Short mmCIF file of N, CA, C and O and ligand atoms in Angstrom, two decimals:
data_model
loop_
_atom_site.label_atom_id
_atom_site.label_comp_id
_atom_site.label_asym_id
_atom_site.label_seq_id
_atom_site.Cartn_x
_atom_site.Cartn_y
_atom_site.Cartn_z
N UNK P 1 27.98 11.84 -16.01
CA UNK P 1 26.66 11.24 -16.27
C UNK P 1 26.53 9.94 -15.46
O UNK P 1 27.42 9.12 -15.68
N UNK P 2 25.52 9.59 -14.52
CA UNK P 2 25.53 8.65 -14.06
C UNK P 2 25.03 7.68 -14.82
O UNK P 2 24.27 7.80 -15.78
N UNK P 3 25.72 6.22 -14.13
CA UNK P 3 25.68 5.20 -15.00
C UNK P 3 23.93 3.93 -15.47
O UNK P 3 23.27 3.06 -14.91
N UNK P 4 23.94 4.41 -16.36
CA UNK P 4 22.49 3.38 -16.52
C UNK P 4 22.11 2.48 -15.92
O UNK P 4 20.89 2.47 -15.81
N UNK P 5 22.76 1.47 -15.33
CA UNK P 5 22.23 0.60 -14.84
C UNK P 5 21.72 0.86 -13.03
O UNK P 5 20.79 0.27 -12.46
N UNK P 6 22.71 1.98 -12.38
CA UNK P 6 22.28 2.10 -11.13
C UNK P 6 21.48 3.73 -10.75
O UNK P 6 21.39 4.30 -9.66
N UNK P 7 20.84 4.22 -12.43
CA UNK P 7 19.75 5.51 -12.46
C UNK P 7 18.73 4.87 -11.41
O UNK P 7 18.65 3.68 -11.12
N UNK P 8 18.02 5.83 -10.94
CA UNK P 8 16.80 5.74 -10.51
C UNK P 8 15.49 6.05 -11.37
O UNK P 8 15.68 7.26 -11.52
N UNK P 9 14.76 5.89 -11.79
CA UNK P 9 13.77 5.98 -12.66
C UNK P 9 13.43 7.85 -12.55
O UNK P 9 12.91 8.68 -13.29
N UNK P 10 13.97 7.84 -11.39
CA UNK P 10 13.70 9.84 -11.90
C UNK P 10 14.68 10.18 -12.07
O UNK P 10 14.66 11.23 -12.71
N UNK P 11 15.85 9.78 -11.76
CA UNK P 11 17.48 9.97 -12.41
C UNK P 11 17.24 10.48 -14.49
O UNK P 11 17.59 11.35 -15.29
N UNK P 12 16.29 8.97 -14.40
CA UNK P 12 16.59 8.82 -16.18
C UNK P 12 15.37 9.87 -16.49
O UNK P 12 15.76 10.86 -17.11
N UNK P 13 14.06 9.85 -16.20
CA UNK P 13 13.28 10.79 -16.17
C UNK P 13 13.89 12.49 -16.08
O UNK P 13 13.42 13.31 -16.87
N UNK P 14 14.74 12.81 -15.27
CA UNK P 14 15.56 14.38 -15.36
C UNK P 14 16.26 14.68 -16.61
O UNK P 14 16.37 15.77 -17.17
N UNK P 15 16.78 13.39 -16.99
CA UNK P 15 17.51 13.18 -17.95
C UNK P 15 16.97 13.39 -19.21
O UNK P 15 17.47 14.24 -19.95
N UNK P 16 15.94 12.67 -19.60
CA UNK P 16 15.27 13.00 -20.78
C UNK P 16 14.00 13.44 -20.83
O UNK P 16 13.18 13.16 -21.71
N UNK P 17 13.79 14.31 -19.63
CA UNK P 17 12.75 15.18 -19.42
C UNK P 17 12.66 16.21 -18.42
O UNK P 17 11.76 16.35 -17.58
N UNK P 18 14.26 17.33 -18.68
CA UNK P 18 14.54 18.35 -17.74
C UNK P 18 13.48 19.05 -17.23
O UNK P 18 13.69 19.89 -16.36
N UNK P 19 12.32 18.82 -17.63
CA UNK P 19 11.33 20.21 -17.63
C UNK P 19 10.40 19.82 -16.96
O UNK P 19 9.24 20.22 -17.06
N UNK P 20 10.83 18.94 -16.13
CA UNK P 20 10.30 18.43 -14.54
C UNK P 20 11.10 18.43 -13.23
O UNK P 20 12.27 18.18 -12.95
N UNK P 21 9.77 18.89 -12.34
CA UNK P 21 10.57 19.60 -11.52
C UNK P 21 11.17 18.63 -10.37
O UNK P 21 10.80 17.45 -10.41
N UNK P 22 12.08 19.02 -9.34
CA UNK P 22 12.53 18.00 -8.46
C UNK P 22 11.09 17.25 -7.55
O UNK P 22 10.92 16.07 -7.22
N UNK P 23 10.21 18.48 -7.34
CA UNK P 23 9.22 18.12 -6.52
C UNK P 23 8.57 17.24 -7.42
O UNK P 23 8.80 16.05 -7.21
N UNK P 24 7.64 17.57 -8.61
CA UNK P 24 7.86 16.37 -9.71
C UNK P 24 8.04 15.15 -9.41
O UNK P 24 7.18 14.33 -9.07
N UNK P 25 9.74 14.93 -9.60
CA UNK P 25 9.92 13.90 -9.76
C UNK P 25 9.83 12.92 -8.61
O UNK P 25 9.60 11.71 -8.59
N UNK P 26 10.14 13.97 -7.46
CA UNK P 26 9.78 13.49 -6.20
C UNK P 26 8.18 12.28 -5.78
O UNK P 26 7.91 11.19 -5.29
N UNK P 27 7.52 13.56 -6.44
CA UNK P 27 5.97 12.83 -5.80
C UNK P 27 6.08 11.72 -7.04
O UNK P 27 5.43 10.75 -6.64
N UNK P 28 6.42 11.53 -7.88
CA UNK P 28 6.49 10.91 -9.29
C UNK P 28 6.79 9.42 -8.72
O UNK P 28 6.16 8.43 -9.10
N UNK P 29 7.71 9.39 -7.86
CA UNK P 29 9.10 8.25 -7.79
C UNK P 29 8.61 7.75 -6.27
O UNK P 29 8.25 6.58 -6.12
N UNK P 30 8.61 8.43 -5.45
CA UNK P 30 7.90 8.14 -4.14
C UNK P 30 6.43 9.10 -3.62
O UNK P 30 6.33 10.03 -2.81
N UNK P 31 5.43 8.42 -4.45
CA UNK P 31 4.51 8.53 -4.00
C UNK P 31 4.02 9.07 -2.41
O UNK P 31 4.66 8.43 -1.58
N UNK P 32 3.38 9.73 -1.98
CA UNK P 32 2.56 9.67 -0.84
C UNK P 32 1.36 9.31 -1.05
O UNK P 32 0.76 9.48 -2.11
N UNK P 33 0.81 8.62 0.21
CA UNK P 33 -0.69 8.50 0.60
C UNK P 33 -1.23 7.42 -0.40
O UNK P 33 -2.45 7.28 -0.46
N UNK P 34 -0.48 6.71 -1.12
CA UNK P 34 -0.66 5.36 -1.66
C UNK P 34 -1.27 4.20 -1.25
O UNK P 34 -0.80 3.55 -0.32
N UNK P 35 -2.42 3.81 -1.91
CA UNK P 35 -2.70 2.53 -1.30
C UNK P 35 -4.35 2.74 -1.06
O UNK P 35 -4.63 3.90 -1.35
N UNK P 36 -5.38 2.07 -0.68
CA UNK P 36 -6.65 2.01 0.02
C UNK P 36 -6.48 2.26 1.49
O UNK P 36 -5.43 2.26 2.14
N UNK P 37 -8.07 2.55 2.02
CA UNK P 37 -7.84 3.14 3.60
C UNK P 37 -8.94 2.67 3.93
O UNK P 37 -9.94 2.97 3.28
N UNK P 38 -9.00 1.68 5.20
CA UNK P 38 -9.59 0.94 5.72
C UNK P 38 -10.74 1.92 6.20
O UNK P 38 -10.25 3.06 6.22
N UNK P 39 -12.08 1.95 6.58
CA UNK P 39 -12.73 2.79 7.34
C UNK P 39 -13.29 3.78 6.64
O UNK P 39 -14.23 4.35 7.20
N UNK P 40 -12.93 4.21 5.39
CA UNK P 40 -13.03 5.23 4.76
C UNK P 40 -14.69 5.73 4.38
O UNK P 40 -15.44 4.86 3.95
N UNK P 41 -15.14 6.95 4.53
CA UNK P 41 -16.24 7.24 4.52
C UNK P 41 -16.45 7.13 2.94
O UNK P 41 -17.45 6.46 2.66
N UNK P 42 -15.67 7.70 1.70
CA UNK P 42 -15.63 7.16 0.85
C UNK P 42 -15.02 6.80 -0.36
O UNK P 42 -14.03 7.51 -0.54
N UNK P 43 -15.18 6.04 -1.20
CA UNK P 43 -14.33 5.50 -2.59
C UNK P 43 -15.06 5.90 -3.47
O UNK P 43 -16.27 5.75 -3.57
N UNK P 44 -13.91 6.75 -4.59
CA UNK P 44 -14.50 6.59 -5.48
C UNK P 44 -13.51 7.13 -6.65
O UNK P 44 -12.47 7.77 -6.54
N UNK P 45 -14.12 6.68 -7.71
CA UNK P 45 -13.00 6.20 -9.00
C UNK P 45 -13.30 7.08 -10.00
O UNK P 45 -14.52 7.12 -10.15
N UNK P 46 -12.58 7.97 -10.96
CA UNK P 46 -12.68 8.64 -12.10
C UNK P 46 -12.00 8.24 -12.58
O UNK P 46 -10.98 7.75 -12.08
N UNK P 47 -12.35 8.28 -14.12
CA UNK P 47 -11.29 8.22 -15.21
C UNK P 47 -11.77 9.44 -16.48
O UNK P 47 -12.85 9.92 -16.84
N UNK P 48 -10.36 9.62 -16.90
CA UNK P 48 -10.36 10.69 -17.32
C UNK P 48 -10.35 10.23 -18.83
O UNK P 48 -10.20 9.07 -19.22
N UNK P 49 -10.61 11.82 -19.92
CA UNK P 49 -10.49 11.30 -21.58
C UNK P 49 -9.32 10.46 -22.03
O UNK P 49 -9.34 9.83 -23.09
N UNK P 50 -8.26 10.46 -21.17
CA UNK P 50 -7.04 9.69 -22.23
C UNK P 50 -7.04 8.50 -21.70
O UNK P 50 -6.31 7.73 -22.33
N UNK P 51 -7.67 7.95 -20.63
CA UNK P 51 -8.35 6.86 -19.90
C UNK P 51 -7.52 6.38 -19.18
O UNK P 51 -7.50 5.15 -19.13
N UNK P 52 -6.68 7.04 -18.47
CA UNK P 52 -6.11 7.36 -17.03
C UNK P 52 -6.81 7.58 -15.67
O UNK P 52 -7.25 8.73 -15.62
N UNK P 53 -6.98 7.10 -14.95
CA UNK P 53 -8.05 6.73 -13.69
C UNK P 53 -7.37 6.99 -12.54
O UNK P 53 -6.22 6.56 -12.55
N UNK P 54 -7.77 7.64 -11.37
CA UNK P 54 -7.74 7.50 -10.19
C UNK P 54 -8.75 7.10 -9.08
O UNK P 54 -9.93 7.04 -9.43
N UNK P 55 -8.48 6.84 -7.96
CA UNK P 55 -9.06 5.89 -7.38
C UNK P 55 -8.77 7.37 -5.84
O UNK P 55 -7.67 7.81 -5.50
N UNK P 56 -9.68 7.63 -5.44
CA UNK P 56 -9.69 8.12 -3.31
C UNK P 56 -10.47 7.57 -2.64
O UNK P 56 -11.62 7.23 -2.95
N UNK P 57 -9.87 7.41 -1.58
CA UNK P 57 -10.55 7.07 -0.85
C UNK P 57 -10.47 8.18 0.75
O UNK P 57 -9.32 8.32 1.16
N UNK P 58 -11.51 8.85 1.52
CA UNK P 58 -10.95 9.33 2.12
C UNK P 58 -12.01 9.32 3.68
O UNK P 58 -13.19 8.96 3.63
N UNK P 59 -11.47 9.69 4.72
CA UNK P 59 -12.04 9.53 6.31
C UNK P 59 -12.09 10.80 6.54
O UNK P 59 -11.12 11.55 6.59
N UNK P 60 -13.45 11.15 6.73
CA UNK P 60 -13.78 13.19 7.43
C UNK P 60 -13.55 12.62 8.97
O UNK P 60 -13.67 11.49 9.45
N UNK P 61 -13.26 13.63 9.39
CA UNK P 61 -13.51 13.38 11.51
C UNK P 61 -13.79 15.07 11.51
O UNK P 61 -13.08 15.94 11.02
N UNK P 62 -15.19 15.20 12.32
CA UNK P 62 -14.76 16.78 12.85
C UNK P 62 -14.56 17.62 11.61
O UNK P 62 -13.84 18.59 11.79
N UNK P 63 -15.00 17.47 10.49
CA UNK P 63 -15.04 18.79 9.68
C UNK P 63 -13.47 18.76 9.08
O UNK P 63 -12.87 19.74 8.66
N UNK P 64 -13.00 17.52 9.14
CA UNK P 64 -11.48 17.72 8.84
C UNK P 64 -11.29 16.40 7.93
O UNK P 64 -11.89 15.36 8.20
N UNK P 65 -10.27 16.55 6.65
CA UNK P 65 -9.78 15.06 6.10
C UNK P 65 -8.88 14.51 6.94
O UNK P 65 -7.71 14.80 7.19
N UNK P 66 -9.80 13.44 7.44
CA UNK P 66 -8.42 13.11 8.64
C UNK P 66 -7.37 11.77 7.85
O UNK P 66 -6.74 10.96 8.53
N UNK P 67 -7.38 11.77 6.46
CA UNK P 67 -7.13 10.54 6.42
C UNK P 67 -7.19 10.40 4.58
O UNK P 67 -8.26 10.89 4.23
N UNK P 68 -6.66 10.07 3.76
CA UNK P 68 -7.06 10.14 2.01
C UNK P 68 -5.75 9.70 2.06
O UNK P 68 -4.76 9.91 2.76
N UNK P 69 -6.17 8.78 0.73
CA UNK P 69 -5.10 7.58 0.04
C UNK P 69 -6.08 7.59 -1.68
O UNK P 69 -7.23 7.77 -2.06
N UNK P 70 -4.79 7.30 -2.24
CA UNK P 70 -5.04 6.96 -3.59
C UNK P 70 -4.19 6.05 -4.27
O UNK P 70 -3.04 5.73 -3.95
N UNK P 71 -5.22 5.46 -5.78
CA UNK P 71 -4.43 4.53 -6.50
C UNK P 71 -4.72 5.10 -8.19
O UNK P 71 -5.76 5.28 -8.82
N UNK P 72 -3.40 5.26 -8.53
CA UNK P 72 -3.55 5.71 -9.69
C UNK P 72 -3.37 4.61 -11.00
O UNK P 72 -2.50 3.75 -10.94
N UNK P 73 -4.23 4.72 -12.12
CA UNK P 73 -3.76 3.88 -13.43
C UNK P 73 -3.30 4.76 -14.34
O UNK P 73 -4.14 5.36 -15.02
N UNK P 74 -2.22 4.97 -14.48
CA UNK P 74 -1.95 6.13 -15.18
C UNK P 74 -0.30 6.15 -15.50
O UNK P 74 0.46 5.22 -15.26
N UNK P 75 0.02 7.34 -16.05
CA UNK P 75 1.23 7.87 -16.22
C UNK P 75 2.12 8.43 -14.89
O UNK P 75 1.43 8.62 -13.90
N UNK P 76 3.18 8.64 -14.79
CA UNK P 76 3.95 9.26 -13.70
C UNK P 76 3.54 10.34 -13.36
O UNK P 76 3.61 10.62 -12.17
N UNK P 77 2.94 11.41 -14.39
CA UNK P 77 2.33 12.63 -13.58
C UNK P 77 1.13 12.03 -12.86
O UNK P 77 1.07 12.33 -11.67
N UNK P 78 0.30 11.34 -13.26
CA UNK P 78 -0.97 11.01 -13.13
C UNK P 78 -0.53 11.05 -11.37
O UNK P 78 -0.99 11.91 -10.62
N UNK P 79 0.48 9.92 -10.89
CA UNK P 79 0.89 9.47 -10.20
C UNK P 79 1.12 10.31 -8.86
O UNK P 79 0.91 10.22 -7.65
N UNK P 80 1.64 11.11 -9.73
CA UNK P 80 2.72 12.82 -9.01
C UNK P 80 1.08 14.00 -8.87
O UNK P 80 1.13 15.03 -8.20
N UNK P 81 0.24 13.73 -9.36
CA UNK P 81 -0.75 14.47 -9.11
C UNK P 81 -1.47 14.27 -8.16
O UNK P 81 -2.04 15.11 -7.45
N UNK P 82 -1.48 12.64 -8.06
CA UNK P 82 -2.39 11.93 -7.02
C UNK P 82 -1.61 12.22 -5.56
O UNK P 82 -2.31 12.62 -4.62
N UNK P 83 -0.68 12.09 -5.42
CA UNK P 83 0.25 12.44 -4.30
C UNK P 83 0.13 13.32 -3.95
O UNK P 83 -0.34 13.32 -2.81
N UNK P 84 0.36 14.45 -4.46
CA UNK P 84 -0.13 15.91 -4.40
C UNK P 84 -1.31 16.43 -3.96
O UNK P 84 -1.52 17.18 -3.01
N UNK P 85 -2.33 15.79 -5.03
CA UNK P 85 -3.72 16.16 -4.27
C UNK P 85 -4.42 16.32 -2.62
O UNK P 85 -5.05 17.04 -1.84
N UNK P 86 -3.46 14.48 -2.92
CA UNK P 86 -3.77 13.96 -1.27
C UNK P 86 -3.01 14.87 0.06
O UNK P 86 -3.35 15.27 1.17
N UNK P 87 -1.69 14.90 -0.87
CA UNK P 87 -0.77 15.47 0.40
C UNK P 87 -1.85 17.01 0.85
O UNK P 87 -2.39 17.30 1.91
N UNK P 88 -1.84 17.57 -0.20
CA UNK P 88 -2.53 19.32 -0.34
C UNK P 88 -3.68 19.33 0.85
O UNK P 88 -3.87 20.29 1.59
N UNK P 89 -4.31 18.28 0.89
CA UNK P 89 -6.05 18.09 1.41
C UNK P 89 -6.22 17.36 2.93
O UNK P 89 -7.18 17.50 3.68
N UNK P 90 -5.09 16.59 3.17
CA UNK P 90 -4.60 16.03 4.14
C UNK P 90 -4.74 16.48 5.23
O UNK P 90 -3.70 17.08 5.51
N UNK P 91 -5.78 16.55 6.38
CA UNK P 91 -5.69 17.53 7.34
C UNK P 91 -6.56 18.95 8.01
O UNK P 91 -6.84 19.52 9.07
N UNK P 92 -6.79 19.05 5.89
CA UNK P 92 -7.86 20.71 5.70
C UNK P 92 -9.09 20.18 6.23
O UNK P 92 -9.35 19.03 6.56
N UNK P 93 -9.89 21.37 6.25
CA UNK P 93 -11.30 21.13 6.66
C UNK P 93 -11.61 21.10 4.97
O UNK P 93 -10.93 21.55 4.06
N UNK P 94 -12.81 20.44 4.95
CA UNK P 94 -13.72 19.70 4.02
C UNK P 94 -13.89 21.15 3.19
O UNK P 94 -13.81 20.88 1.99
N UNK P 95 -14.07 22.39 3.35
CA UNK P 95 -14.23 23.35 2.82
C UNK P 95 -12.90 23.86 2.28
O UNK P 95 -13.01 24.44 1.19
N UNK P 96 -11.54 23.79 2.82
CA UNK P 96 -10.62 24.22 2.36
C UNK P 96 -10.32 22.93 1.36
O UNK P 96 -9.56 23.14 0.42
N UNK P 97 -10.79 21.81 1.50
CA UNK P 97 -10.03 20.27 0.45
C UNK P 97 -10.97 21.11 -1.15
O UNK P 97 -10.49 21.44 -2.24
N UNK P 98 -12.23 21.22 -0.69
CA UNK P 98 -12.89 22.04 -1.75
C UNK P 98 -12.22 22.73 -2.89
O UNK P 98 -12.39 22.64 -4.11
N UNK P 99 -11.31 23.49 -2.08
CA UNK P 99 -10.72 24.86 -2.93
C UNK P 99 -9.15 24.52 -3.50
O UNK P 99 -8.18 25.15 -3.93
N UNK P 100 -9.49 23.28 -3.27
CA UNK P 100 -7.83 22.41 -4.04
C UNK P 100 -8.24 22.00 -5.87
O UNK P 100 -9.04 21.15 -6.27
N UNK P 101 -7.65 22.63 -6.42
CA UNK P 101 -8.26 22.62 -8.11
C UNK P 101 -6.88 22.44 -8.88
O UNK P 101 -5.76 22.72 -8.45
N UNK P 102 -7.19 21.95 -10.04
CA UNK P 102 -5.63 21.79 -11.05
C UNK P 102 -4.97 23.09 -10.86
O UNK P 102 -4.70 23.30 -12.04
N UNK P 103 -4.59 23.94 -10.34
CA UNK P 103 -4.12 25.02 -10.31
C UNK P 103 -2.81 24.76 -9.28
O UNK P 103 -1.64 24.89 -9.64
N UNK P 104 -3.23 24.37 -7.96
CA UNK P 104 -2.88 24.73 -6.76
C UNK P 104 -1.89 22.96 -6.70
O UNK P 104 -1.13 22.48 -5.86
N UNK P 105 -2.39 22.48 -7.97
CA UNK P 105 -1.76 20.79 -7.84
C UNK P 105 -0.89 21.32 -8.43
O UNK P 105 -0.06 21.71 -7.61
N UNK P 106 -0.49 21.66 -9.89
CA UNK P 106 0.22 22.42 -10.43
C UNK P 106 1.69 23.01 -9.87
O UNK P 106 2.87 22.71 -10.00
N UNK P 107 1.05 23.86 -9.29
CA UNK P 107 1.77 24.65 -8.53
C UNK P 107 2.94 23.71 -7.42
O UNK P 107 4.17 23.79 -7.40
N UNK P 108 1.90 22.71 -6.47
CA UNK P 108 2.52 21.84 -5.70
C UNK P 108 3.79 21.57 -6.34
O UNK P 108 4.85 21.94 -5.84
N UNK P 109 3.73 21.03 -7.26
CA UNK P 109 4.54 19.71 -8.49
C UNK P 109 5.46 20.98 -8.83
O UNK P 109 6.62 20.57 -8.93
N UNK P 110 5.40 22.22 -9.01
CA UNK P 110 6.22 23.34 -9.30
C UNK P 110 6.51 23.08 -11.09
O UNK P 110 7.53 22.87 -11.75
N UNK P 111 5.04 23.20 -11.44
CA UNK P 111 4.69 22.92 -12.93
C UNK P 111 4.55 21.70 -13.41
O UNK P 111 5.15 20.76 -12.90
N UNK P 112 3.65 21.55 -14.56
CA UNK P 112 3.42 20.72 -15.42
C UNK P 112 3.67 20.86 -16.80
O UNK P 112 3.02 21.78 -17.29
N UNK P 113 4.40 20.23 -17.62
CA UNK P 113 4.25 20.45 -19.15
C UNK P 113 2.91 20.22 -19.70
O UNK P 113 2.15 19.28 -19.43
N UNK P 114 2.67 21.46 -20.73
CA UNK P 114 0.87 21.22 -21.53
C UNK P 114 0.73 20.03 -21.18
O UNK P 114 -0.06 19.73 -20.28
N UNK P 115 1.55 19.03 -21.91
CA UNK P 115 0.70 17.89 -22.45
C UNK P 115 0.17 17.39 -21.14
O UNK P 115 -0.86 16.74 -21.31
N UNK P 116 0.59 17.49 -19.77
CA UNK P 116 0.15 16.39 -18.89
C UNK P 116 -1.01 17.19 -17.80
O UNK P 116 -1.56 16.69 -16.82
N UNK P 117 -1.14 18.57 -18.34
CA UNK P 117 -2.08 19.41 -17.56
C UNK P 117 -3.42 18.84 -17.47
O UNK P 117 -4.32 19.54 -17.01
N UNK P 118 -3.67 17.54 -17.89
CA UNK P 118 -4.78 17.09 -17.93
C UNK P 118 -4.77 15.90 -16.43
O UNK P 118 -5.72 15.30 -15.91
N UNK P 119 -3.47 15.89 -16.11
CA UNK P 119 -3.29 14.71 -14.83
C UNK P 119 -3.73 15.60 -13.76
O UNK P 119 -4.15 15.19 -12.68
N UNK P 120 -3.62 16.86 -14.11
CA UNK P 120 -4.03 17.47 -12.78
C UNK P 120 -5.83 17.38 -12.39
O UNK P 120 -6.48 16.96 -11.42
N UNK P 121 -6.14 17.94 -13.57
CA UNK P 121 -7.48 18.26 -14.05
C UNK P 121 -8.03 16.31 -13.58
O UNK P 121 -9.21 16.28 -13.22
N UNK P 122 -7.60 15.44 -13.58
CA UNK P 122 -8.13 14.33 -13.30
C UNK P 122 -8.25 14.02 -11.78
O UNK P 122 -9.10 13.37 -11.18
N UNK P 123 -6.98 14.76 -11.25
CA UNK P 123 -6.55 14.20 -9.76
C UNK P 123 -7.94 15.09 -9.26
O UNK P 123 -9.02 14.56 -9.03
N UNK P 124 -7.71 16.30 -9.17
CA UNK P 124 -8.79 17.56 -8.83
C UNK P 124 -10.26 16.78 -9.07
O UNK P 124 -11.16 16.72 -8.23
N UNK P 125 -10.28 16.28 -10.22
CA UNK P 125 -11.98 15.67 -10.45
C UNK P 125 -12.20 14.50 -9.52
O UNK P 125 -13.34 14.45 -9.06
N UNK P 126 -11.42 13.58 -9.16
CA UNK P 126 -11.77 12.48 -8.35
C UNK P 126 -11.75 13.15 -6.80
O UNK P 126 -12.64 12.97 -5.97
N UNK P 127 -10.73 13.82 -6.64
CA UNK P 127 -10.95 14.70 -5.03
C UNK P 127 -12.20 15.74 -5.09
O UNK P 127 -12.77 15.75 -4.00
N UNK P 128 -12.63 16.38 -5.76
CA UNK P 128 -13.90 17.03 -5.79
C UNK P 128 -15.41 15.96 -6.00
O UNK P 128 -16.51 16.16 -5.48
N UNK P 129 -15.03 14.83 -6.91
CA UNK P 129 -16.53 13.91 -6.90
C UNK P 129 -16.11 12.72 -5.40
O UNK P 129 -16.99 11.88 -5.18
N UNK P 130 -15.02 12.68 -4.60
CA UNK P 130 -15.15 12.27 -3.46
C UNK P 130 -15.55 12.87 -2.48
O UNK P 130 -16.10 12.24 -1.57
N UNK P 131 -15.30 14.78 -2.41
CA UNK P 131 -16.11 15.54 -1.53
C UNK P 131 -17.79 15.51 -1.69
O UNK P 131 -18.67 15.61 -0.83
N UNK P 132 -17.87 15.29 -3.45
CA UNK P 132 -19.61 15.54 -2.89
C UNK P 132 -20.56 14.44 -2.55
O UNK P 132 -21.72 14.51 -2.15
N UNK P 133 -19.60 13.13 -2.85
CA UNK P 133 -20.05 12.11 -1.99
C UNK P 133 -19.92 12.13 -0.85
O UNK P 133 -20.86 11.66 -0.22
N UNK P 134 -19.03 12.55 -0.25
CA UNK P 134 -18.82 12.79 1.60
C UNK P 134 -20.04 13.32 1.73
O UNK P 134 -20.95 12.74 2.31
N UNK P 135 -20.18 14.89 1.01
CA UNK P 135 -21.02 15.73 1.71
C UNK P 135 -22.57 15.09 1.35
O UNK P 135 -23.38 15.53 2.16
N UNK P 136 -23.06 14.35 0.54
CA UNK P 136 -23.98 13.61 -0.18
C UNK P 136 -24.33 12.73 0.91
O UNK P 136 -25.42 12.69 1.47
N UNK P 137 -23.19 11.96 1.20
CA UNK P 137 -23.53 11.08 2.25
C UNK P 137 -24.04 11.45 3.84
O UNK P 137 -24.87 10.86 4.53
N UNK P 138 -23.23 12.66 4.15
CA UNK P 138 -23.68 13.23 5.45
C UNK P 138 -25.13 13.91 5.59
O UNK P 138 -25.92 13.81 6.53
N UNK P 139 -25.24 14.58 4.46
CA UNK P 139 -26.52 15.01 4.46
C UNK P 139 -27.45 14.05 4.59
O UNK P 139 -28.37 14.39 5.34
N UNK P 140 -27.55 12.58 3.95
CA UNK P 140 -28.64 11.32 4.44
C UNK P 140 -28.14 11.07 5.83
O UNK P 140 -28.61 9.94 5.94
N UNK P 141 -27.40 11.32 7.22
CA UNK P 141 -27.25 11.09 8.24
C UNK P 141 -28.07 11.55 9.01
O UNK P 141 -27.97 11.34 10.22
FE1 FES H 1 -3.87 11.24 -19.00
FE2 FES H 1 -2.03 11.49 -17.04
S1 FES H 1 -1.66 11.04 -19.19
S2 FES H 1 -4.21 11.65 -16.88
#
């Protein structure tokens, strides 16, 4: 058993919560795509019923996400969802970021326990109400 004082916070997390996965704990512990993004076509913030919030921000070029960052207030999945989302959408065209839903976040993370199936369902709602502001916004162009 490794020793308490030199765990890593997903060390102790495996520990008293096997039923998360490495990828999990991965996006959990080192985040991707963290932070605000300068330039960004747009921001925007949900919060969800248990009042856990995420924050995207993201840059279209060419029919493509060239660019999405997030800030989560939340729990470690919350966290691990937001990472996920972003990583998933990163790249796609605006129509494939579309078809990214709590399912396919899920899946990323290689499961969620019930209780936190709602971090997904939050990440998915702030990346879907940031697409229809993109597309909201382009259409006034
Ligand atoms: Fe509510 Fe994560 S615990 S969104």
């Amino acid at each position: 058993m490794p020793d308490e004082e030199t765990s890593s916070g997903a060390d102790v997390w495996k520990r008293l919560f096997g039923k998360y996965s490495d990828t999990f704990l991965d996006h959990a512990y080192e985040p991707r795509n963290v932070g605000s993004l300068e330039d960004a076509d747009v921001e925007i913030s949900f919060t969800g019923p248990c009042g856990d919030s995420m924050q995207i921000w993201l840059r279209e070029r060419a029919g493509r996400i060239e660019a999405i960052r997030f800030l989560a207030d939340g729990c470690e999945a919350t966290v691990a969802c937001g990472s996920a989302v972003t990583s998933l959408v990163k790249g796609r065209t605006v129509k494939e970021a579309a078809g990214v839903g709590a399912r396919a976040i899920k899946e990323f993370l290689g499961g969620l326990p019930v209780e936190h199936n709602h971090c997904a369902i939050l990440a998915a709602g702030t990346l879907h109400r940031a697409l229809a502001e993109l597309i909201r916004k382009k259409r006034k162009e």
